[in-house]
mmCIF file of C-alpha atoms and ligand atoms in Angstrom:
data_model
loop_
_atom_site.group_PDB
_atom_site.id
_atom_site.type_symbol
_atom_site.label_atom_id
_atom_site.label_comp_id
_atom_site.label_asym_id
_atom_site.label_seq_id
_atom_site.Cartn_x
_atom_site.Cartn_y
_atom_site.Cartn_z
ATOM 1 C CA UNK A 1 -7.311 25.163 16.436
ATOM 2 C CA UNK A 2 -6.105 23.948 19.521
ATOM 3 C CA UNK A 3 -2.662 25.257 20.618
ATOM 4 C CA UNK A 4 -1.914 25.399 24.432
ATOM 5 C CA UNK A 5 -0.553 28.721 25.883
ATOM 6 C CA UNK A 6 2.397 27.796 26.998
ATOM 7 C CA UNK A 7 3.623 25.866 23.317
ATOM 8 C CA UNK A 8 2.418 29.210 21.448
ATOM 9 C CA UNK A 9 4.970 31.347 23.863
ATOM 10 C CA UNK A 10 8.005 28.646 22.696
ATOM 11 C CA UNK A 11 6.742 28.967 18.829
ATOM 12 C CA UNK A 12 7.018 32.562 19.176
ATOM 13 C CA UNK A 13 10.252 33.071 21.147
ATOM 14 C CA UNK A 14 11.796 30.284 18.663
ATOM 15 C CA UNK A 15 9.899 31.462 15.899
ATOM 16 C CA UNK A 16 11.425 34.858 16.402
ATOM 17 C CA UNK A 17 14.950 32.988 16.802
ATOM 18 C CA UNK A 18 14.328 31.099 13.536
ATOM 19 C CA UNK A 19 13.547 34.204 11.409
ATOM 20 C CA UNK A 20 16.314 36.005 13.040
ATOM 21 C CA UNK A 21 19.005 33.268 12.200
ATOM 22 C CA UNK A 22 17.236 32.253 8.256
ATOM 23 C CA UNK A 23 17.620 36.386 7.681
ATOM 24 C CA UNK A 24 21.030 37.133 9.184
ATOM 25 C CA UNK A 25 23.075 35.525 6.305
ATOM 26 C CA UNK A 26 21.483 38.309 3.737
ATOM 27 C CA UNK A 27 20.667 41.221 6.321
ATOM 28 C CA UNK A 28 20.494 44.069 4.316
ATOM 29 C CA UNK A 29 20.582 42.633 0.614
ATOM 30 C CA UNK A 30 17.868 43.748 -1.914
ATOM 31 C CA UNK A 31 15.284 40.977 -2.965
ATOM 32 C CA UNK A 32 16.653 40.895 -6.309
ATOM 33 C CA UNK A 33 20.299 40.159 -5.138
ATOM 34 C CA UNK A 34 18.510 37.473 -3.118
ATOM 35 C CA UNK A 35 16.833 36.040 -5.609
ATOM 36 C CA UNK A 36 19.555 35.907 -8.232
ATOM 37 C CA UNK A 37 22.025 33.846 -5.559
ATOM 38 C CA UNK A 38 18.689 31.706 -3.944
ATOM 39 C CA UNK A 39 16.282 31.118 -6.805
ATOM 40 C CA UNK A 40 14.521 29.037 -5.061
ATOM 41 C CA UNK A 41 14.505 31.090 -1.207
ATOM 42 C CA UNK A 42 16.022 31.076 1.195
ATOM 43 C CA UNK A 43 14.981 28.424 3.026
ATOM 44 C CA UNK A 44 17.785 27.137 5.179
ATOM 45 C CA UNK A 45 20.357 28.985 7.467
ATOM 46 C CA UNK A 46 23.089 29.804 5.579
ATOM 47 C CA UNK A 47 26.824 30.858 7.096
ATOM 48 C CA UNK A 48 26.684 33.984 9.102
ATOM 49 C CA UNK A 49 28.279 37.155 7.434
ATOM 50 C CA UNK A 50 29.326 38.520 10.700
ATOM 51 C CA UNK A 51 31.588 35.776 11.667
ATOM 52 C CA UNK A 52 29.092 34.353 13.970
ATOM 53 C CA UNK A 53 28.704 30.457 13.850
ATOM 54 C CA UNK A 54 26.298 28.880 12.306
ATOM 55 C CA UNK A 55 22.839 28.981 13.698
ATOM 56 C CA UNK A 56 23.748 31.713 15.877
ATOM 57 C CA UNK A 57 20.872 34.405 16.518
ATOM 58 C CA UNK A 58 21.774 37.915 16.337
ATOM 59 C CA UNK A 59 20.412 41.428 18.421
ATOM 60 C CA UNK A 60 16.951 40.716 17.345
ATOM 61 C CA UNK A 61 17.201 37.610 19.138
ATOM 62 C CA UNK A 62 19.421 38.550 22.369
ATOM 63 C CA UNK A 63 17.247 41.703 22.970
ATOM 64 C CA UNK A 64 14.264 39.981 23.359
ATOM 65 C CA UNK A 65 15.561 36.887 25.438
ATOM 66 C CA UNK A 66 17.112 40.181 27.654
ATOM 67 C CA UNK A 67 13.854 41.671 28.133
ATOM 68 C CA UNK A 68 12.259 38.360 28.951
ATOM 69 C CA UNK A 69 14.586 37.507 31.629
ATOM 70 C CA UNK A 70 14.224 40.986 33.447
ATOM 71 C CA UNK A 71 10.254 40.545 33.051
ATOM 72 C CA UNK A 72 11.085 37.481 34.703
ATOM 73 C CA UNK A 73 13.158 38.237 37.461
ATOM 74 C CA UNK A 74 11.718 41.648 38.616
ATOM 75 C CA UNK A 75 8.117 40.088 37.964
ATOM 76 C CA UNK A 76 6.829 42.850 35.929
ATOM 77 C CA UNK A 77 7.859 45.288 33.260
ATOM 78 C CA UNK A 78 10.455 47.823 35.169
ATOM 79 C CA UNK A 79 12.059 50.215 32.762
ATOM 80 C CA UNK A 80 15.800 50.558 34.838
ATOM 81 C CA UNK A 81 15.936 46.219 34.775
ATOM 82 C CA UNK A 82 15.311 46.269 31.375
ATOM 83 C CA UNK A 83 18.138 48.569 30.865
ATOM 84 C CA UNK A 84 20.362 46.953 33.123
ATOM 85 C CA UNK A 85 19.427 43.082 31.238
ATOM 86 C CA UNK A 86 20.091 44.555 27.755
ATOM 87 C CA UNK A 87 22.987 46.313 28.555
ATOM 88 C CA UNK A 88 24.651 42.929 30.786
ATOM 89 C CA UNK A 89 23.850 40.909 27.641
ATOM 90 C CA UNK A 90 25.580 43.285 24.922
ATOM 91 C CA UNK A 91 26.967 41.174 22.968
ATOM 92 C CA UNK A 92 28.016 43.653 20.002
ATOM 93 C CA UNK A 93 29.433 40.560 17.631
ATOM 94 C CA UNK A 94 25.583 40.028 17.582
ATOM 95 C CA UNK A 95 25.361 43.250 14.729
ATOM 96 C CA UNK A 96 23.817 46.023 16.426
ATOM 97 C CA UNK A 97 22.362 49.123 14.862
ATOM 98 C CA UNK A 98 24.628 52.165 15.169
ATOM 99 C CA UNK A 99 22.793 53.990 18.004
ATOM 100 C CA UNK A 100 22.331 50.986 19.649
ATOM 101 C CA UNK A 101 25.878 49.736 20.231
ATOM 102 C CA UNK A 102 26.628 53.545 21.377
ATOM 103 C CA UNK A 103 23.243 53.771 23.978
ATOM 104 C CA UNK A 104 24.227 49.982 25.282
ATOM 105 C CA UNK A 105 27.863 50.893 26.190
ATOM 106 C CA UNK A 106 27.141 53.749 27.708
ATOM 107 C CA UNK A 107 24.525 51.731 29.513
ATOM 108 C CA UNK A 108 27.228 49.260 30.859
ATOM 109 C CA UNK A 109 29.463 52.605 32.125
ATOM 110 C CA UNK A 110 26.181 53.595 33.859
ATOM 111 C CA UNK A 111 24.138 56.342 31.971
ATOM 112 C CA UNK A 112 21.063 57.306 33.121
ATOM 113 C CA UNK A 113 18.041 54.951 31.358
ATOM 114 C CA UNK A 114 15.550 57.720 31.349
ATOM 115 C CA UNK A 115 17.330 60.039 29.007
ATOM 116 C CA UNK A 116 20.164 57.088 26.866
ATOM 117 C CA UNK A 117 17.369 56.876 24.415
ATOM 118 C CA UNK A 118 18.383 60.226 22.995
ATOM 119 C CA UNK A 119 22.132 60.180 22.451
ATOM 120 C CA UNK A 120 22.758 59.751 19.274
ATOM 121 C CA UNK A 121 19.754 61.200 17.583
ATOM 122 C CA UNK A 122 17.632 64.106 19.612
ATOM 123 C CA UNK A 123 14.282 63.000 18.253
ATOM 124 C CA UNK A 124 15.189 59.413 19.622
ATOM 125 C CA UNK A 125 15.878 56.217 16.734
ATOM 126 C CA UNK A 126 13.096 55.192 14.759
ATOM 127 C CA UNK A 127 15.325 52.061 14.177
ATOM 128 C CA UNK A 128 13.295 48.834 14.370
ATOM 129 C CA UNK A 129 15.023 47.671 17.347
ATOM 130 C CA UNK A 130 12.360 48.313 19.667
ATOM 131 C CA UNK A 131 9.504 46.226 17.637
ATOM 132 C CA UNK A 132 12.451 43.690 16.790
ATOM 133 C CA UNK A 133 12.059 42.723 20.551
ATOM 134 C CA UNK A 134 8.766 43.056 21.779
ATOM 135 C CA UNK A 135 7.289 39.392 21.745
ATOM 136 C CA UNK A 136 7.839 39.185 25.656
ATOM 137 C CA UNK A 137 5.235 42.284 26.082
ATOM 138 C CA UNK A 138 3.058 41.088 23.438
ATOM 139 C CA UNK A 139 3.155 37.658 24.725
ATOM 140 C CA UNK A 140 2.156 38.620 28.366
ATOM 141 C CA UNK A 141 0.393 41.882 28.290
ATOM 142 C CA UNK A 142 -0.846 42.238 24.121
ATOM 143 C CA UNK A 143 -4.461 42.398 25.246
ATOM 144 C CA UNK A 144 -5.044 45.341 27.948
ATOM 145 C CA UNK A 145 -6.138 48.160 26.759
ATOM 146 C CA UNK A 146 -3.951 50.673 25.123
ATOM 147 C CA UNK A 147 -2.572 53.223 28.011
ATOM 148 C CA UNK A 148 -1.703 50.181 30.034
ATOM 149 C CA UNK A 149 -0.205 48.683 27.218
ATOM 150 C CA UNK A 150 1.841 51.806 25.559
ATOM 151 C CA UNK A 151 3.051 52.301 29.182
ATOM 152 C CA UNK A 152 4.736 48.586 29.401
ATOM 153 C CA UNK A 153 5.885 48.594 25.924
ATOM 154 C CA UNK A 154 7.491 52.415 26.774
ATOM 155 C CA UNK A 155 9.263 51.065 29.760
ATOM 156 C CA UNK A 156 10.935 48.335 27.677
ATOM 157 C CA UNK A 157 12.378 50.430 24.901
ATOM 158 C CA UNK A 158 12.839 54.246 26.012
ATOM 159 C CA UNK A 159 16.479 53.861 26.960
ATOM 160 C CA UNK A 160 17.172 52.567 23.644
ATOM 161 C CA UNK A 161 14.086 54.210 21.370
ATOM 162 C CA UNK A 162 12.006 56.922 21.808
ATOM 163 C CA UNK A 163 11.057 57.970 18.858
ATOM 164 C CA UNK A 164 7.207 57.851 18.587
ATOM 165 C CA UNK A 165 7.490 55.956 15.288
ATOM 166 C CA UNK A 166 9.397 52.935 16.942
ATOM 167 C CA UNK A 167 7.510 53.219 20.302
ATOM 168 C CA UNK A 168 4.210 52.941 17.901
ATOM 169 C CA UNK A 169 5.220 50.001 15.831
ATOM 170 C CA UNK A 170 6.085 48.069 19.095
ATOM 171 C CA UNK A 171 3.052 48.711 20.726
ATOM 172 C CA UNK A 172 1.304 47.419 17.579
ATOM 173 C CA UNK A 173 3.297 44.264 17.610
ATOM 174 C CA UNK A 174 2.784 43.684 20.978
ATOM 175 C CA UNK A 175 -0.946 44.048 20.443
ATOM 176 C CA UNK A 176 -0.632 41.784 17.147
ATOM 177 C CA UNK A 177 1.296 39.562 19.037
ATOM 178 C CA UNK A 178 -1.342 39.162 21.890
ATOM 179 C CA UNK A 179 -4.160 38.847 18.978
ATOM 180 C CA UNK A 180 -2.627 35.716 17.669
ATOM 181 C CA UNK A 181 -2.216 34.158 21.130
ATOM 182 C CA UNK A 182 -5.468 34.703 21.924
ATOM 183 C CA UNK A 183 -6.738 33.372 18.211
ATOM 184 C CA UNK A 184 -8.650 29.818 18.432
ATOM 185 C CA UNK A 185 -8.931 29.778 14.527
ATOM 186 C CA UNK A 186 -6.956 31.042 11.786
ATOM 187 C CA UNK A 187 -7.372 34.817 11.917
ATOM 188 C CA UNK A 188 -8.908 36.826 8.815
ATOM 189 C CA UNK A 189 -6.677 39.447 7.515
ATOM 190 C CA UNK A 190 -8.709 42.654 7.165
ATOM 191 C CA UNK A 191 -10.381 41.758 10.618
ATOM 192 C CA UNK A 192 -7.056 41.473 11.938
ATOM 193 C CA UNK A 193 -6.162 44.671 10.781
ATOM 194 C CA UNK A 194 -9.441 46.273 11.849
ATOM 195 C CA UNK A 195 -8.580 45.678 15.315
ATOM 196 C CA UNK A 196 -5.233 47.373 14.660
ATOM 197 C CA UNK A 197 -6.639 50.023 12.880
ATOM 198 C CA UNK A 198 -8.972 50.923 16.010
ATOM 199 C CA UNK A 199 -6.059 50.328 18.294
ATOM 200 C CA UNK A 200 -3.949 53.083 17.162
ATOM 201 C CA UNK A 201 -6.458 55.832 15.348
ATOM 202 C CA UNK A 202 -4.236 58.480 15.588
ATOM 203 C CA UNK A 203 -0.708 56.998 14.592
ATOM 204 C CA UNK A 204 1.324 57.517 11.536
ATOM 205 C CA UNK A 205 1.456 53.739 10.765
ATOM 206 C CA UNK A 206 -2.573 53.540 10.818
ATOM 207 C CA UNK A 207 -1.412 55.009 6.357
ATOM 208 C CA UNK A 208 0.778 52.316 6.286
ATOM 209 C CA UNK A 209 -1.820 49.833 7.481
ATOM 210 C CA UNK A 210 -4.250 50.941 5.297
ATOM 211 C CA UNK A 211 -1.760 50.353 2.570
ATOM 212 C CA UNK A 212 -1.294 46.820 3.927
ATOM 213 C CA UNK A 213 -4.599 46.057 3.845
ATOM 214 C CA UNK A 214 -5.290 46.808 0.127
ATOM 215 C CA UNK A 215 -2.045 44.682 -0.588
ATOM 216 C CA UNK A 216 -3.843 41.865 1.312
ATOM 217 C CA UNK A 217 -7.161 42.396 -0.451
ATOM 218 C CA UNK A 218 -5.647 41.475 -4.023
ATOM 219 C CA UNK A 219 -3.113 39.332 -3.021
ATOM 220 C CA UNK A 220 -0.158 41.221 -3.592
ATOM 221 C CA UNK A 221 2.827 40.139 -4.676
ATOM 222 C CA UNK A 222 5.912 39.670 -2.861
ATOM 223 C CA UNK A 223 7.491 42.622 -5.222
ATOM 224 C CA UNK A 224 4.524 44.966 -4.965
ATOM 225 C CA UNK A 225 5.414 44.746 -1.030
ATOM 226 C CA UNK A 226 8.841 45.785 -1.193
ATOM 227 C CA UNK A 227 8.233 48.687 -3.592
ATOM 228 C CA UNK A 228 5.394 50.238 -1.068
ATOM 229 C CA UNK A 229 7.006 49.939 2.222
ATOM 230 C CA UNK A 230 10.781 49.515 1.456
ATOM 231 C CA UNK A 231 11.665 47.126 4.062
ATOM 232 C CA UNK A 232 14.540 48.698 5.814
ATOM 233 C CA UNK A 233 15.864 49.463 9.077
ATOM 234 C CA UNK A 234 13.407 52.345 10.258
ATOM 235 C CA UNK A 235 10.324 50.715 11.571
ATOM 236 C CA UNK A 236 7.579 51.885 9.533
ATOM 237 C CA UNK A 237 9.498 50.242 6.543
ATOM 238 C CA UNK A 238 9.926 46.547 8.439
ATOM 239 C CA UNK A 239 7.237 46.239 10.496
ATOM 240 C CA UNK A 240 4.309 45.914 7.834
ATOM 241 C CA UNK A 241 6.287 43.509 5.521
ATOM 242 C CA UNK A 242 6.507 41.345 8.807
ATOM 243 C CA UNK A 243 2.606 41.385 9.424
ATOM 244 C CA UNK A 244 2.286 41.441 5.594
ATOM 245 C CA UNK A 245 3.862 37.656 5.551
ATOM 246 C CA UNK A 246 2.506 36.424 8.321
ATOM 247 C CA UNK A 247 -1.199 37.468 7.677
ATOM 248 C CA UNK A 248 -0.834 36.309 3.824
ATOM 249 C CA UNK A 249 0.972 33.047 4.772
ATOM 250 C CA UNK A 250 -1.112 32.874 8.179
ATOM 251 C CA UNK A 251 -1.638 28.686 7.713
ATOM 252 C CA UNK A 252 1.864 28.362 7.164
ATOM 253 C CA UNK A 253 4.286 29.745 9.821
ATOM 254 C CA UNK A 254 7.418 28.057 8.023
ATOM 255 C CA UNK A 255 6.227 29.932 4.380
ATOM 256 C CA UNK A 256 5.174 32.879 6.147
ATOM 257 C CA UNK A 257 9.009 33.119 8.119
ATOM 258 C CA UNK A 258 10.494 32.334 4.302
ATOM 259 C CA UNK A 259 8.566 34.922 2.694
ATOM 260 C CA UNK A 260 10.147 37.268 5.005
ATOM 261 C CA UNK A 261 13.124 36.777 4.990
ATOM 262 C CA UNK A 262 13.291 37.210 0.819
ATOM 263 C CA UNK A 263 11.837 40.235 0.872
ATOM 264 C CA UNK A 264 15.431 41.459 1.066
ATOM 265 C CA UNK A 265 16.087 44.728 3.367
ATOM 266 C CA UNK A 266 16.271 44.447 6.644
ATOM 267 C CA UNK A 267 16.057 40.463 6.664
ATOM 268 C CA UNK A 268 16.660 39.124 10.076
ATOM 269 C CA UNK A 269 14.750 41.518 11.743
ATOM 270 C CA UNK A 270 11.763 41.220 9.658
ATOM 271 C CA UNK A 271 12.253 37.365 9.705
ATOM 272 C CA UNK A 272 12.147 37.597 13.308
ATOM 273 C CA UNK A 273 9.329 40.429 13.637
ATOM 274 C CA UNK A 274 6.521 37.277 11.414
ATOM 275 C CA UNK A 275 8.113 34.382 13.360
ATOM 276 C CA UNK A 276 7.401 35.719 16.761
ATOM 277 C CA UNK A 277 3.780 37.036 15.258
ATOM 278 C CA UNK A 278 3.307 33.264 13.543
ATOM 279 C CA UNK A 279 4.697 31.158 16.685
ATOM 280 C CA UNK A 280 2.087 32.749 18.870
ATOM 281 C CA UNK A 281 -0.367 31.331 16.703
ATOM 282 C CA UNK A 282 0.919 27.621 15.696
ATOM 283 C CA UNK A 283 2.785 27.044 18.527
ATOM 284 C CA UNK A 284 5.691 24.752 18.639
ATOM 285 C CA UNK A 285 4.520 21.684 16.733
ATOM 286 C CA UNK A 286 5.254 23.129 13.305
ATOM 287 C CA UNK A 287 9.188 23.978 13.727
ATOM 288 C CA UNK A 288 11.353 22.460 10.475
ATOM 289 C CA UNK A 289 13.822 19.946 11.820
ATOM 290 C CA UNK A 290 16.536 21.654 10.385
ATOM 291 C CA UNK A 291 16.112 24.871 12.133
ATOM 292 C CA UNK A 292 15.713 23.329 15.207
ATOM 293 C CA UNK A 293 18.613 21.261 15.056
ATOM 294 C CA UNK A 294 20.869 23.756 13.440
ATOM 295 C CA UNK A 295 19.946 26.682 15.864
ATOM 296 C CA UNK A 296 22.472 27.360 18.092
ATOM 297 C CA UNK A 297 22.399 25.328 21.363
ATOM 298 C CA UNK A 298 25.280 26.549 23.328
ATOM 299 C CA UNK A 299 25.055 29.462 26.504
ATOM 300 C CA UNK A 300 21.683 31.143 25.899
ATOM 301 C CA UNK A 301 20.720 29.016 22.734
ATOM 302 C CA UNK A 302 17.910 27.174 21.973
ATOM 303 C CA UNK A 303 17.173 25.060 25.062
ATOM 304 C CA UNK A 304 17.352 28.483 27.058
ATOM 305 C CA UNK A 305 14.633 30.013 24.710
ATOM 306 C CA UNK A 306 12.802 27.349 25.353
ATOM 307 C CA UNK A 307 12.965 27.507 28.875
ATOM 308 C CA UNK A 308 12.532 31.332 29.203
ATOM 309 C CA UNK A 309 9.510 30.895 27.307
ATOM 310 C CA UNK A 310 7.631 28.812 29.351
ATOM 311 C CA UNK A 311 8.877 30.524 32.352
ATOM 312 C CA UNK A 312 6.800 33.209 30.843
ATOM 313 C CA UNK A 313 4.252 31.533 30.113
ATOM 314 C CA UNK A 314 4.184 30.369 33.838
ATOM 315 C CA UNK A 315 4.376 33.746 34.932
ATOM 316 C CA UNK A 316 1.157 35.138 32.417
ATOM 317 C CA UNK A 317 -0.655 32.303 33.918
ATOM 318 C CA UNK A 318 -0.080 33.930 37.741
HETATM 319 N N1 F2R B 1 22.462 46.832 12.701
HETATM 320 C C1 F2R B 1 22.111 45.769 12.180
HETATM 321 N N2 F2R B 1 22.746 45.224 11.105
HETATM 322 C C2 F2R B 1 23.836 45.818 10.418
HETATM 323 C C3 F2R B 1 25.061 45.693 11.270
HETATM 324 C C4 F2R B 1 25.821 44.517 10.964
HETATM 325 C C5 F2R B 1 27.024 44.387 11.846
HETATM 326 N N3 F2R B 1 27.252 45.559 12.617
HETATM 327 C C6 F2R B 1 28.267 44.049 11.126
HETATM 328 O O1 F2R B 1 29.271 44.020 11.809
HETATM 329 O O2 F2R B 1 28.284 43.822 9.923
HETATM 330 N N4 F2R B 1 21.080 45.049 12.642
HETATM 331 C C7 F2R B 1 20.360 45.336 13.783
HETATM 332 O O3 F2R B 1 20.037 46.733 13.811
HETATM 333 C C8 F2R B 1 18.631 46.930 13.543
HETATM 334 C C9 F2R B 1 17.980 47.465 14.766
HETATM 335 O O4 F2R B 1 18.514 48.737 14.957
HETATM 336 P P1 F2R B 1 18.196 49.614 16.221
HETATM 337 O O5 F2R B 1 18.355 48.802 17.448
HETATM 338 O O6 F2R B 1 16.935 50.304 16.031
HETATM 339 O O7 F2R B 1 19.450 50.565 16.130
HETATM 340 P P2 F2R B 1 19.570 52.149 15.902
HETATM 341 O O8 F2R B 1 21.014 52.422 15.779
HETATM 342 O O9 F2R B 1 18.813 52.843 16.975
HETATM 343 O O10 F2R B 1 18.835 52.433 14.509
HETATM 344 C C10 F2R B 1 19.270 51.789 13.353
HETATM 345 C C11 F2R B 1 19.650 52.818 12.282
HETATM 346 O O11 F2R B 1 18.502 53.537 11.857
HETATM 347 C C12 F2R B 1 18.883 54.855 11.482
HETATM 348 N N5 F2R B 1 18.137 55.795 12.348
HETATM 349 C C13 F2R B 1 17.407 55.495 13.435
HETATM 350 N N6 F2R B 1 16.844 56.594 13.937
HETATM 351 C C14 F2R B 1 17.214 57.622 13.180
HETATM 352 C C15 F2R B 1 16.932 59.023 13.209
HETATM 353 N N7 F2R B 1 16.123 59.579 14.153
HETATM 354 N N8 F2R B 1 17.490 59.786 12.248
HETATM 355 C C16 F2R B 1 18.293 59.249 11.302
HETATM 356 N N9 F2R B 1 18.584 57.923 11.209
HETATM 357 C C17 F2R B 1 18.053 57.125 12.145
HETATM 358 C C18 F2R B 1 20.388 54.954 11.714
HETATM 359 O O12 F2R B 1 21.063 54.646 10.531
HETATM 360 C C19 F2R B 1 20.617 53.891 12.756
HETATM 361 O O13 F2R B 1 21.926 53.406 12.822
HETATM 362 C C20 F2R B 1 18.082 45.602 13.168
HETATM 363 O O14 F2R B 1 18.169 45.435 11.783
HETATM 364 C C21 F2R B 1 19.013 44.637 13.840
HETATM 365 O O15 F2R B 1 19.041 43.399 13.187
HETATM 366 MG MG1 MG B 2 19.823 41.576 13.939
HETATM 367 MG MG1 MG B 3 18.131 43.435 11.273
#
């Protein structure tokens, strides 16, 4: 397997904006009311039930192009940037969690990054919006060790999440995300998860990892995966269904991003958690036609993804 660097940053900051867009239309609808209006998947982008327009990304999507540009600008990972580039590109039509809208506009009417991440709930949000975001990290730094990396994944989510549980699940995306950019084959599931495992010994997610790995060792069904984790908004309910599709559909980024989303829960964000895991593998050369046409193209669309993304990969290469 042969996929240059800089077309496995594109896959994943598209293949984030693909899952994103494919799970917005049914954000927050069981798998069984999924499955009885899309038999057969959901397998296209389908009208937005926001009022966006079609193709159009949502936060999962905007947060992470937000934290790439700040990366970019202030040429590292500086925690009062990242605040400032999340909070200048706000854009709440984009369905924001509840905290989140509240922590961003206070943000814009200049509240203090350092402590924001604690407004609205005094243990911090264990929302997934923190791992939602992460590919930039994971793209650029996934690989040191793990005090360097908790301390860059920390400085681009505190003003937002500080809950250990969210800060946790980032990190291990981040680190899952730098795994599959560094992979020259097609990674084995339980050795993937071994390295996980040894990454963060002392976590709360290293149960639900364990129970991801016995779902992957008999080839669980889509079903079985919903009833252990849940797949909602908090983190430790998203972010294994997201590694659970990509690791089980791991030589097919297109199934694994499908198989996602129709999990039902929280769609998009999952959707976009496995594309951005499943780009960094494949790359760019496996993107359906249709969601590359249909994905929005306008002010910060798709050719701006693009672009951003091999800025970064530019920068990695530094
Ligand atoms: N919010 C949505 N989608 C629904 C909104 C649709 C739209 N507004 C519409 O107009 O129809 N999606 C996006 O939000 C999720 C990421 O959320 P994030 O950034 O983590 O936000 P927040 O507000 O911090 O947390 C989300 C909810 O989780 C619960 N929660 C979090 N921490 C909690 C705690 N410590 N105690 C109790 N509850 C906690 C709250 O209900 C928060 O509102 C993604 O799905 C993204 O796509
Ligand atoms: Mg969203
Ligand atoms: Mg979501």
């Amino acid at each position: 397997m042969l996929v240059q660097r800089k077309e496995r940053f594109v896959g994943a900051i598209l293949g984030c904006a693909f899952g994103d867009v494919l799970g917005a239309a049914v954000e927050m609808q069981s798998r069984q009311e999924i499955l009885l209006q899309h038999p057969q998947l959901v397998r296209d982008f389908l009208p937005s039930q926001q009022g966006l327009g079609f193709g159009c990304y949502t936060d999962d999507t905007e947060m992470t192009l937000a934290l790439a540009r700040s990366i970019l600008r202030k040429k590292e990972v500086d925690g009062a940037d990242c605040a400032a580039a999340y909070a200048e590109t706000f854009t709440p039509e984009r369905g924001y969690g509840r905290s989140a809208v509240q922590v961003l506009t206070a943000l814009q009417q200049g509240a203090d990054w350092l402590s924001s991440g604690n407004m609205l709930f005094a243990d911090g949000s264990f929302g997934n919006g923190a791992v939602m975001r992460i590919a930039p990290i994971g793209l650029l730094y996934g690989l040191l060790d793990h005090q360097q990396l908790y301390q860059k994944v920390k400085l681009a989510v505190w003003m937002t999440h500080t809950h250990p549980e969210a800060i946790d699940a980032a990190l291990l995306q981040a680190r899952a995300i730098g795994l599959m950019l560094a992979a020259d084959e097609l990674p084995d599931a339980q050795g993937f998860l071994e390295k996980l495992f040894c990454f963060v010994p002392e976590s709360t997610l290293n149960v639900k990892l364990q129970g991801l790995a016995l779902l992957l060792n008999r080839f669980a069904t889509a079903d079985e995966v919903v009833a252990e984790f849940g797949c909602g908004v908090r983190s430790a309910d998203s972010w294994p269904p997201a590694l659970w599709a990509a690791l089980r559909f791991i030589d097919d980024p297109e199934e694994a991003i499908v198989q996602a989303v129709n999990l039902g829960g929280d769609t998009d964000t999952i959707g976009a958690m496995t594309g951005a895991l499943v780009g960094a593998l494949h790359g760019d050369q496996w993107f359906p036609t249709r969601w590359y046409e249909q994905l929005e193209n306008g002010t910060a669309g798709r050719d701006e993804l693009i672009e951003v993304a091999e800025r970064l990969a530019e920068f990695s290469a530094c």
